Coordinates of C-alpha atoms in Angstrom, one line a residue:
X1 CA 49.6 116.1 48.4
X2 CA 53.2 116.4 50.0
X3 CA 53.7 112.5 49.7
X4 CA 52.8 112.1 45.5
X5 CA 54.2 115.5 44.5
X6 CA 57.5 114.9 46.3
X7 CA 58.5 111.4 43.7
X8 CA 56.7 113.1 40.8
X9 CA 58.7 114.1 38.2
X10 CA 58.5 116.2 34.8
X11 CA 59.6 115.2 31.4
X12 CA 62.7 116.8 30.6
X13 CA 63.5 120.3 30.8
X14 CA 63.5 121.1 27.2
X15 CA 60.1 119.4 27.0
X16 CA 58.9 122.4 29.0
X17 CA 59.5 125.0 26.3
X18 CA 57.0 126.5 25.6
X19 CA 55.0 125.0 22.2
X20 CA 56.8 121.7 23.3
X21 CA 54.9 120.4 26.6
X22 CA 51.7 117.8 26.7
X23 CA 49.4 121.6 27.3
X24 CA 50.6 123.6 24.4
X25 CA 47.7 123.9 21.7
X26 CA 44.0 123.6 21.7
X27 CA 44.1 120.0 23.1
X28 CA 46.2 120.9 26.1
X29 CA 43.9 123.6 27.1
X30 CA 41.1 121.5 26.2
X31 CA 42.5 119.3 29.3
X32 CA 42.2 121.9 31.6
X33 CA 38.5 122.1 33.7
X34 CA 38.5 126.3 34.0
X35 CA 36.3 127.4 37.0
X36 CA 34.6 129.7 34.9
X37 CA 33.1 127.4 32.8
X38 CA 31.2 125.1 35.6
X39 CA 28.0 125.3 36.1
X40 CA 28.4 126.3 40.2
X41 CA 26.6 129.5 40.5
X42 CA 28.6 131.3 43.6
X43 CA 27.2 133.4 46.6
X44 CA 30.2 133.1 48.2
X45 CA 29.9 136.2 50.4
X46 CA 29.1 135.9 54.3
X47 CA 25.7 136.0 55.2
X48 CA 24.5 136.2 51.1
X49 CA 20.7 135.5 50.3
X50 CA 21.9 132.6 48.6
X51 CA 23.5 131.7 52.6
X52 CA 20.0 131.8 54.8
X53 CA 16.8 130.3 54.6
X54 CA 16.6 127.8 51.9
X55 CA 12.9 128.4 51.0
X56 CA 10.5 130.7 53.0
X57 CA 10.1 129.6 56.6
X58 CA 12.6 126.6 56.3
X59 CA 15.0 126.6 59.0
X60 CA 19.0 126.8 57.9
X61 CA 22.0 125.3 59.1
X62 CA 25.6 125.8 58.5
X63 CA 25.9 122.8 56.2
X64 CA 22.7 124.1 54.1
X65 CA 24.1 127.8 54.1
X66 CA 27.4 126.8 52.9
X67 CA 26.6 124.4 50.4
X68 CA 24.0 127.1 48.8
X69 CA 26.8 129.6 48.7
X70 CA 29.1 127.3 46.9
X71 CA 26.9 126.5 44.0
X72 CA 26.2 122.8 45.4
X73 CA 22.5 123.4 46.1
X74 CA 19.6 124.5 44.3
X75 CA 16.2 124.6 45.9
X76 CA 13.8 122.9 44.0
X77 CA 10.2 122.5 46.1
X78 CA 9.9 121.9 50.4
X79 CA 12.4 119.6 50.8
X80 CA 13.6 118.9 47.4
X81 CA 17.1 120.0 45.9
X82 CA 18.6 120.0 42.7
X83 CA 22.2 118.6 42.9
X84 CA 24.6 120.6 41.1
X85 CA 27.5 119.0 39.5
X86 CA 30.3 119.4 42.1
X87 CA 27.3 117.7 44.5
X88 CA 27.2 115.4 42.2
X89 CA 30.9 114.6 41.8
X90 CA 30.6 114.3 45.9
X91 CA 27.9 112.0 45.9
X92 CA 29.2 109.6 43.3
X93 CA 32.7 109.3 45.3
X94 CA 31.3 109.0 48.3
X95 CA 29.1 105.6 46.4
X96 CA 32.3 104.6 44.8
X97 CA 33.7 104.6 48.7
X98 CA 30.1 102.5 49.9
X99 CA 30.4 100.2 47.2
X100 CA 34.1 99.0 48.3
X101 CA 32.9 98.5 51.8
X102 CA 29.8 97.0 50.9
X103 CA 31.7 94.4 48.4
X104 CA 33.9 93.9 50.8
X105 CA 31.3 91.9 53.1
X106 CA 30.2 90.3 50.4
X107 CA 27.2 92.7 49.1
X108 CA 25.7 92.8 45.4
X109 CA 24.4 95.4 44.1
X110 CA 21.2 95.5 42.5
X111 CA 18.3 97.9 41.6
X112 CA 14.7 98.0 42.9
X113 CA 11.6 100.7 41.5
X114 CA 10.9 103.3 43.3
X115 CA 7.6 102.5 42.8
X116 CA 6.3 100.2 45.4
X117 CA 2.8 98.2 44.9
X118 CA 0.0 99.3 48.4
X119 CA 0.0 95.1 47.9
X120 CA 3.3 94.8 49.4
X121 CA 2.5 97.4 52.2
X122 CA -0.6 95.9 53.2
X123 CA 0.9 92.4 53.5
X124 CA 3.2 93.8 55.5
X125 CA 1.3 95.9 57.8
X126 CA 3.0 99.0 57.3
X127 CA 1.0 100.8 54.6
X128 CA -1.4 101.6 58.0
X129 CA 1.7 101.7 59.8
X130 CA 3.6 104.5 58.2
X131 CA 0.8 106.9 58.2
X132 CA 1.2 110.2 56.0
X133 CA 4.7 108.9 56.0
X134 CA 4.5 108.0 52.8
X135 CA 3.5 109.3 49.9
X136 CA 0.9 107.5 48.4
X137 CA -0.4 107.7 44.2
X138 CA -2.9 105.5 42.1
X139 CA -2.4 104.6 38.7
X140 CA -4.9 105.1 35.7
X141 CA -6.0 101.6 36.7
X142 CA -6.9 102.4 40.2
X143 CA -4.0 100.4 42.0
X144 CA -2.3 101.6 44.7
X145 CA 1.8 102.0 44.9
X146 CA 4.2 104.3 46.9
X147 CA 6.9 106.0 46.3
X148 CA 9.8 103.9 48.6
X149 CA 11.1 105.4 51.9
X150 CA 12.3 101.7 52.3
X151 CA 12.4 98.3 50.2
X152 CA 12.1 95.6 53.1
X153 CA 8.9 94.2 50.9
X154 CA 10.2 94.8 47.7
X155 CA 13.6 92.8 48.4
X156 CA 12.1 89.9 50.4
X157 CA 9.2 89.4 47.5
X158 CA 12.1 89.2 45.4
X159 CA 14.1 86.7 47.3
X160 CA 10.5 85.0 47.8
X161 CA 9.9 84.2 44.3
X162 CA 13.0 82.1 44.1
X163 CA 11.9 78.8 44.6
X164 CA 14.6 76.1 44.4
X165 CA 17.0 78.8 46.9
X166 CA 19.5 76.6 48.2
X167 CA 21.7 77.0 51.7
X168 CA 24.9 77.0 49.4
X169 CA 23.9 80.2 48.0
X170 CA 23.1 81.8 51.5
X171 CA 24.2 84.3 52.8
X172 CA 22.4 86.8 50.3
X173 CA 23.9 90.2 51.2
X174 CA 22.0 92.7 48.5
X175 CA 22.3 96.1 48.3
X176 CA 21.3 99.4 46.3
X177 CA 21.7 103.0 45.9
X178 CA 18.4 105.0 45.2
X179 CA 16.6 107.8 45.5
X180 CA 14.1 107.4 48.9
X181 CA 11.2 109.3 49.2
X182 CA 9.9 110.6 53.0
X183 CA 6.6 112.7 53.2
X184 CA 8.1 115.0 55.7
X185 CA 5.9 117.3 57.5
X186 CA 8.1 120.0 58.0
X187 CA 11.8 119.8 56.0
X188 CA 14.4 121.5 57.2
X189 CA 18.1 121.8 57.3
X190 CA 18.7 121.2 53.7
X191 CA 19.9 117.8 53.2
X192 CA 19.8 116.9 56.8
X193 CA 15.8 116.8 56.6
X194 CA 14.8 116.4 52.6
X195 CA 11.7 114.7 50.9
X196 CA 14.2 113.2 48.6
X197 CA 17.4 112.1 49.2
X198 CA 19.8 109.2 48.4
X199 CA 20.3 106.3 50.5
X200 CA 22.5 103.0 50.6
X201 CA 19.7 99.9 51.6
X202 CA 21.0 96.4 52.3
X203 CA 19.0 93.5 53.4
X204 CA 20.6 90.5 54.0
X205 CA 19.3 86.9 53.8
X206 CA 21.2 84.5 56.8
X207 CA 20.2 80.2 56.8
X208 CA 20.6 80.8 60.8
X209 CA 20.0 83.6 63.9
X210 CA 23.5 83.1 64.5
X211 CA 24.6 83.5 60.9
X212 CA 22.2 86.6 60.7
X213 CA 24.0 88.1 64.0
X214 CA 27.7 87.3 62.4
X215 CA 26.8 89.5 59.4
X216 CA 25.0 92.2 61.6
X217 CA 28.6 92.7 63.0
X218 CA 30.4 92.2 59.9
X219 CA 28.4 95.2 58.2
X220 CA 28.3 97.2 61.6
X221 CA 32.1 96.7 61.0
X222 CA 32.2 97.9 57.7
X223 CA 30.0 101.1 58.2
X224 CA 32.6 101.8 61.0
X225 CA 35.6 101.5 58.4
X226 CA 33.4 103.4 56.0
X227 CA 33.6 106.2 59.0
X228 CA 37.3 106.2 59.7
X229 CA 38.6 106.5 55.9
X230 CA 36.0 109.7 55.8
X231 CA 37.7 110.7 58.8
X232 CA 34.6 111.2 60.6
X233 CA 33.8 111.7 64.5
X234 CA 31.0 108.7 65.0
X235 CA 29.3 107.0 67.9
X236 CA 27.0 103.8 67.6
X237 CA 24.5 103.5 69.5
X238 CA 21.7 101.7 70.8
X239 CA 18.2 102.3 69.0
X240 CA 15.0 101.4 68.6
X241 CA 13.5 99.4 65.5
X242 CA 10.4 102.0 64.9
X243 CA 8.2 101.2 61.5
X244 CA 11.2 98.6 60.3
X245 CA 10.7 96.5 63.0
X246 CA 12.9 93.6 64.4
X247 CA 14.9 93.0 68.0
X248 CA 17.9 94.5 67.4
X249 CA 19.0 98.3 66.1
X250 CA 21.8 100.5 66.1
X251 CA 22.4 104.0 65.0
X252 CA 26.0 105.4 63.6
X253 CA 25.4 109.3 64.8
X254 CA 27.8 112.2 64.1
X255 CA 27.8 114.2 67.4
X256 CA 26.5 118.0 66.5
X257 CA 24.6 120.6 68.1
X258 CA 22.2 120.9 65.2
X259 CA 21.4 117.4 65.7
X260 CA 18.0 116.3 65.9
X261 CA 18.6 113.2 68.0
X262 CA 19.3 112.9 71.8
X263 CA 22.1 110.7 72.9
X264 CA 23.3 109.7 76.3
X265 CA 27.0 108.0 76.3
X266 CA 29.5 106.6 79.1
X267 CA 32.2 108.7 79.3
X268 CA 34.4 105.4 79.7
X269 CA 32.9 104.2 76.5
X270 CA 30.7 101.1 78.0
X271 CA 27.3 102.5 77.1
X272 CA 25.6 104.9 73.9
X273 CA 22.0 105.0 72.9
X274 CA 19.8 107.1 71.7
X275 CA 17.6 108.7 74.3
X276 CA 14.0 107.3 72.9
X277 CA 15.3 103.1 74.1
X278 CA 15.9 104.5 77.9
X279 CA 13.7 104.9 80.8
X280 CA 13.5 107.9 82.2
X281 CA 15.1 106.6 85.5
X282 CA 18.5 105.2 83.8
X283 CA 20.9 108.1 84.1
X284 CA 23.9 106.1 85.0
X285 CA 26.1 103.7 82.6
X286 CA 24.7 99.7 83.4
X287 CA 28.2 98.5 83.0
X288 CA 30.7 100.7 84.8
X289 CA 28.1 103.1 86.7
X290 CA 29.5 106.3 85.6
X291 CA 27.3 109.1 84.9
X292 CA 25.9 109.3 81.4
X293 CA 26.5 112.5 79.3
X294 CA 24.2 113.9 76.7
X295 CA 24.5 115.4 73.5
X296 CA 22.8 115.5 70.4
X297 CA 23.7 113.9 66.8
X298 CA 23.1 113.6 62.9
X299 CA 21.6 110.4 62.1
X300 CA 23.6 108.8 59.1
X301 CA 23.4 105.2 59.4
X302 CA 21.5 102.7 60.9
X303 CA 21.1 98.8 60.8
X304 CA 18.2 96.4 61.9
X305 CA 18.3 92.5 63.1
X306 CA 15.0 91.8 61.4
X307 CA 14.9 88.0 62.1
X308 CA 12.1 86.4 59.8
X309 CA 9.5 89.3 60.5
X310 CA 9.7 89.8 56.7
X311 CA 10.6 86.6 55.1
X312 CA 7.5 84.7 56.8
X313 CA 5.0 87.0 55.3
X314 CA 6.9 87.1 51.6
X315 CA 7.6 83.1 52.1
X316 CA 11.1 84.0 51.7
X317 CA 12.6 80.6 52.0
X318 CA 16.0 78.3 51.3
X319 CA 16.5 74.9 51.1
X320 CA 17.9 72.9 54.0
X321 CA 21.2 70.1 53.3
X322 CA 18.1 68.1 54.5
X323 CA 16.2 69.8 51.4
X324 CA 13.5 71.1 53.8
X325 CA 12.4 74.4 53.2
X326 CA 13.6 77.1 56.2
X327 CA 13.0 80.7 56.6
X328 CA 15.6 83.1 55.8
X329 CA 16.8 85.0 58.6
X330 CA 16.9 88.5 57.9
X331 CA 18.8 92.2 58.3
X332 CA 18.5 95.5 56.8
X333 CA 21.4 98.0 57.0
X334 CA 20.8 102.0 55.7
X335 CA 23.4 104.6 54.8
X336 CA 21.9 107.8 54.3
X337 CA 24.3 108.9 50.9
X338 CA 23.1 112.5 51.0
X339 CA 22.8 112.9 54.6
X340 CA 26.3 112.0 55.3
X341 CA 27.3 114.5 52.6
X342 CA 25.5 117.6 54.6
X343 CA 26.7 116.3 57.9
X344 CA 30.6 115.9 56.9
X345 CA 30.2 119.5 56.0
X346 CA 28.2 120.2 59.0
X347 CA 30.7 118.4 61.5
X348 CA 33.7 119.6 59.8
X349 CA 33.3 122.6 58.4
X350 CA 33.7 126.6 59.7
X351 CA 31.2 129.1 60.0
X352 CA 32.2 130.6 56.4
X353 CA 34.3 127.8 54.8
X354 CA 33.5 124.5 53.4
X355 CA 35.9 121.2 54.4
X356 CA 35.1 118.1 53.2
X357 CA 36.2 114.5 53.7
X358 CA 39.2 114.6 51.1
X359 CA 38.1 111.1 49.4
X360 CA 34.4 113.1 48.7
X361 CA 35.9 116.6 47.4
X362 CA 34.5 117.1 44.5
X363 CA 37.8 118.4 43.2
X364 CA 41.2 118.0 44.8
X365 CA 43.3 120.7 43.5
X366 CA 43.0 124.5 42.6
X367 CA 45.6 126.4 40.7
X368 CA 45.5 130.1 41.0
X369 CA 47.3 131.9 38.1
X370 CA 48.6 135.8 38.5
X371 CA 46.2 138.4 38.4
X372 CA 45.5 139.8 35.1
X373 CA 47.8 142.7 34.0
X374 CA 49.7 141.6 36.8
X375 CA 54.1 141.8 36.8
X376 CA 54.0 138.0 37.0
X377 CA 51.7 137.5 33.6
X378 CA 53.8 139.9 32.3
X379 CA 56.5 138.0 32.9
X380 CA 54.7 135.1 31.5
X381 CA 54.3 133.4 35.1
X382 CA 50.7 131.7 33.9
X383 CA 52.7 129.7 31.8
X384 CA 54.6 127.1 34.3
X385 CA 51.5 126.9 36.3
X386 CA 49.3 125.4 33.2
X387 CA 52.5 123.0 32.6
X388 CA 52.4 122.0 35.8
X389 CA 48.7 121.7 36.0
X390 CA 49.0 119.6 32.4
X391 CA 51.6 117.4 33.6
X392 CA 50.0 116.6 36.5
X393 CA 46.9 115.3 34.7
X394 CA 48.9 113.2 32.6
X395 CA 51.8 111.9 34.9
X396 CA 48.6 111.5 37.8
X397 CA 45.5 110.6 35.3
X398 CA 42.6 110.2 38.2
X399 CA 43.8 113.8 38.5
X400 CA 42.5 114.8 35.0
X401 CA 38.9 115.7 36.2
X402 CA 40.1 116.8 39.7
X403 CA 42.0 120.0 39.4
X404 CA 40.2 123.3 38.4
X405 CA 42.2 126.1 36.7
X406 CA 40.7 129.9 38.6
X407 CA 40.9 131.3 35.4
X408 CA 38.7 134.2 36.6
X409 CA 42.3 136.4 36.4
X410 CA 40.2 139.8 36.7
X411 CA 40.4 139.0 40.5
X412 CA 43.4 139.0 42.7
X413 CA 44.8 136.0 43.8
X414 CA 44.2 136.7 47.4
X415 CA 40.6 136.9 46.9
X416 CA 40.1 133.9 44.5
X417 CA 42.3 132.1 47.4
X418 CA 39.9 132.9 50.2
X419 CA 37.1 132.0 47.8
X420 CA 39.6 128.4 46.8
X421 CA 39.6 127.9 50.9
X422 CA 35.2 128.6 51.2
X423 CA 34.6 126.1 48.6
X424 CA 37.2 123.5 50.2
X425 CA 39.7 122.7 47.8
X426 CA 41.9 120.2 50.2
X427 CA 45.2 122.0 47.9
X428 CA 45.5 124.8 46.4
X429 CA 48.6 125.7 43.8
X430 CA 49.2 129.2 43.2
X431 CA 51.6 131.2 40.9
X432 CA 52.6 134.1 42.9
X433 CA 55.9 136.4 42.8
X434 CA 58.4 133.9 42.7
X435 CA 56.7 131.4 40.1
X436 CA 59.5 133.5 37.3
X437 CA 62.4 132.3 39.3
X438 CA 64.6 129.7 37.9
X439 CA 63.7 127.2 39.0
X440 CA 59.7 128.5 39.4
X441 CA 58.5 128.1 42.8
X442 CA 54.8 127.5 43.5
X443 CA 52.8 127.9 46.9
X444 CA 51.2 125.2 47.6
X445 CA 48.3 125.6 50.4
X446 CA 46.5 122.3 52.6
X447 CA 43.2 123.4 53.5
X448 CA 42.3 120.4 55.2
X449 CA 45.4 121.6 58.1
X450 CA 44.3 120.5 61.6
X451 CA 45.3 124.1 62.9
X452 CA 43.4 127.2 62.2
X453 CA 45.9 128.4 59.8
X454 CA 46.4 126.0 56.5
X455 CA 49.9 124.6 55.8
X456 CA 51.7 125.9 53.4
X457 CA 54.3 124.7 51.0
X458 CA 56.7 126.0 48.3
X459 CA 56.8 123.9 45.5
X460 CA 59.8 124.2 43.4
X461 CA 60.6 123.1 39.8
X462 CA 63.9 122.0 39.8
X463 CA 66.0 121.9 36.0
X464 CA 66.1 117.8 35.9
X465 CA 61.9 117.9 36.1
X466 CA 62.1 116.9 40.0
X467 CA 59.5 118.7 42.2
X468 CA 60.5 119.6 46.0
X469 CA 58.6 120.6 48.7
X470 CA 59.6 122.8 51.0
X471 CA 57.6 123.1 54.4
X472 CA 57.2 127.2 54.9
X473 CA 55.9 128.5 58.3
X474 CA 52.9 130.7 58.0

């Protein structure tokens, strides 16, 4: 905030008369997004109804309590959530964020049914293999389909059916973002452990095992960038292929106590895996010998080295520079979307306070006007906070549907800024007793602050339109 605000200026002072900026009239408050008006039903106080169990006898977490208080969730059936729109604005940054890693390896995006033909399964083997797993349906015409956890059959049919394939189009990196479906016995923890959630699925299509094992690394690579520009405590680990199959598997696993996975890791960094690929005998690091520490972590991603386990059963196949036809060498990578969205909140989050990732806020800004009846409305301080809130929008467009205006100005301003810092605005602009100065100066709060107390700013609205920030100490 500190680094655009600081170079932004205004227009020109007499621009700021009032009837004379960009928000005077209906269009300018047209602009403004009004907290009242979203559809976010709040339960914002600590230990609400809207806080504990999701449904009867499904366990809670902190992620699932805090994103029911803040109007995220909605409980739909077991397992199932509606997505309210500030979820939604979440989700669809965080895609924007996968798709820029993804292209960046070379991924294309595509779009496969959710419906998935018992054919496919079959062929497969894993229509037996993935039990009650799966949840299972038959048409009016008595065929079989599924509703996909997965789309390893799906994509490799796909590729399959492409006869003249040549090496020069190899390597095929597609990918998608879908809903999956998971017949889970018991869900719990909100979006941790849902029926329905949102994944990120790539399978990758390789003319060699050594060109399949150079892409495994360049998309382990990108899910670990992916990581870092959320900011994000992650360990990859070793794992084991269950129902996808394969020879090589690897985990990404946010450390957490609510965690459902066990994970033993060299405390020199030599050595992670996930518990279920050890013997019980191996308590020590095989590379430096040190003793291996446990803990337990949030499955959020996890990629397979499939070989040609799928491609020889779909005849998925290329053609050589010798014009002989080769299986493709496979690789499936997943990114659980929804997941990573509970767990950021999980990870980062306090007890009573939401913090996100600041590229996946759903909105980045919060201005607080005075208090209705208030000395500073009086005094007509609502005034330079809705210019600056309409200047910033126009000077800072990708701003325009990021900043919410607390209009609800029955409250105080201290209790609609500890409701700003539950929901986990990363700034928050408020017009409090100075705002009528000349120039107005503005409190600006980071609620993303490594320390337990946010930082705080005054911003101040200096006559030639330049803003200045002034570090304050809380």
């Amino acid at each position: 905030m500190g680094g655009f605000l600081r170079w932004w200026r205004l227009p020109a002072a007499g621009a700021r008369q009032r009837g004379c900026g960009p928000g005077s009239g209906a269009a300018g408050r047209a602009k403004r997004l009004l907290l009242s008006q979203l559809f976010q039903p709040l339960n914002l106080q600590a230990g609400g109804e809207a806080g504990g169990e999701g449904r009867a006898g499904e366990p809670s977490c902190r992620s699932q309590r805090l994103m029911l208080q803040a109007g995220l969730l909605q409980p739909s059936s077991p397992g199932c959530f509606h997505y309210l729109p500030p979820a939604v604005r979440a989700v669809e940054k965080l895609v924007r964020v996968i798709d820029e890693e993804m292209r960046a390896v070379g991924g294309q995006k595509l779009d496969m049914p959710s419906l998935s033909s018992a054919e496919l399964w079959r062929a497969s083997g894993r229509w037996e293999l993935m039990g009650p797993e799966l949840f299972r349906l038959v048409d009016r015409h008595g065929k079989g389909y599924c509703l996909g956890p997965t789309h390893e059959e799906a994509v490799t049919e796909l590729v399959g059916a492409q006869s003249n394939l040549s090496y020069k189009q190899l390597p095929l990196r597609l990918y998608q973002v879908t809903r999956k479906f998971r017949d889970e016995p018991k869900p719990r923890f909100g979006l941790l452990r849902s029926r329905e959630f949102y994944m990120k699925d790539m399978y990758t299509f390789d003319a060699s095992e050594e060109a399949a094992r150079q892409t495994y690394g360049l998309v382990c690579d990108a899910y670990r960038s992916l990581f870092d520009r959320l900011r994000l405590p992650f360990v990859k680990v070793r794992a084991a292929t269950g129902s996808i199959g394969g020879t090589v598997s690897h985990e990404f696993q946010l450390p957490a106590d609510i965690g459902e996975d066990r994970l033993v890791l060299c405390p020199a960094g030599h050595f992670a895996a996930n518990v279920e690929t050890l013997n019980e005998e191996q308590t020590s690091c095989p590379t430096c010998g040190e003793k291996l520490s446990q803990s337990r972590g949030i499955e959020v991603g996890h990629t397979f080295y499939l070989g040609t386990k799928y491609s020889s059963v779909f005849n998925a196949v290329f053609y050589s520079p010798e014009n002989k036809p080769q299986l493709a060498e496979m690789g499936c990578y997943g990114l659980g979307v929804t997941r990573i969205l509970a767990a950021s909140i999980e990870v980062l989050s306090t007890e009573d306070s939401i913090r996100w990732p600041s590229l996946i806020a759903p909105y980045q800004v919060c201005f607080i006007p005075p208090k209705r009846g208030s000395k500073e409305e009086e005094e007509g301080a609502a005034e330079p906070l809705e210019q600056l809130y309409d200047n910033l929008t126009e000077v800072l467009p990708r701003f325009a549907g990021d900043s919410v205006l607390d209009d609800r100005t029955q409250l105080t301003i201290g209790k609609r800024l500890k409701d700003a810092n539950k929901l986990g605005y990363p700034y928050v602009v408020i017009a409090g007793k100075r705002v009528c100065e000349d120039p107005p100066v503005f409190e600006v709060w980071n609620q993303n602050a490594d320390t337990q107390v946010p930082y705080r700013w005054r911003l101040i609205l200096k006559q030639n339109g330049e803003i200045v920030l002034e570090n304050v100490i809380v």
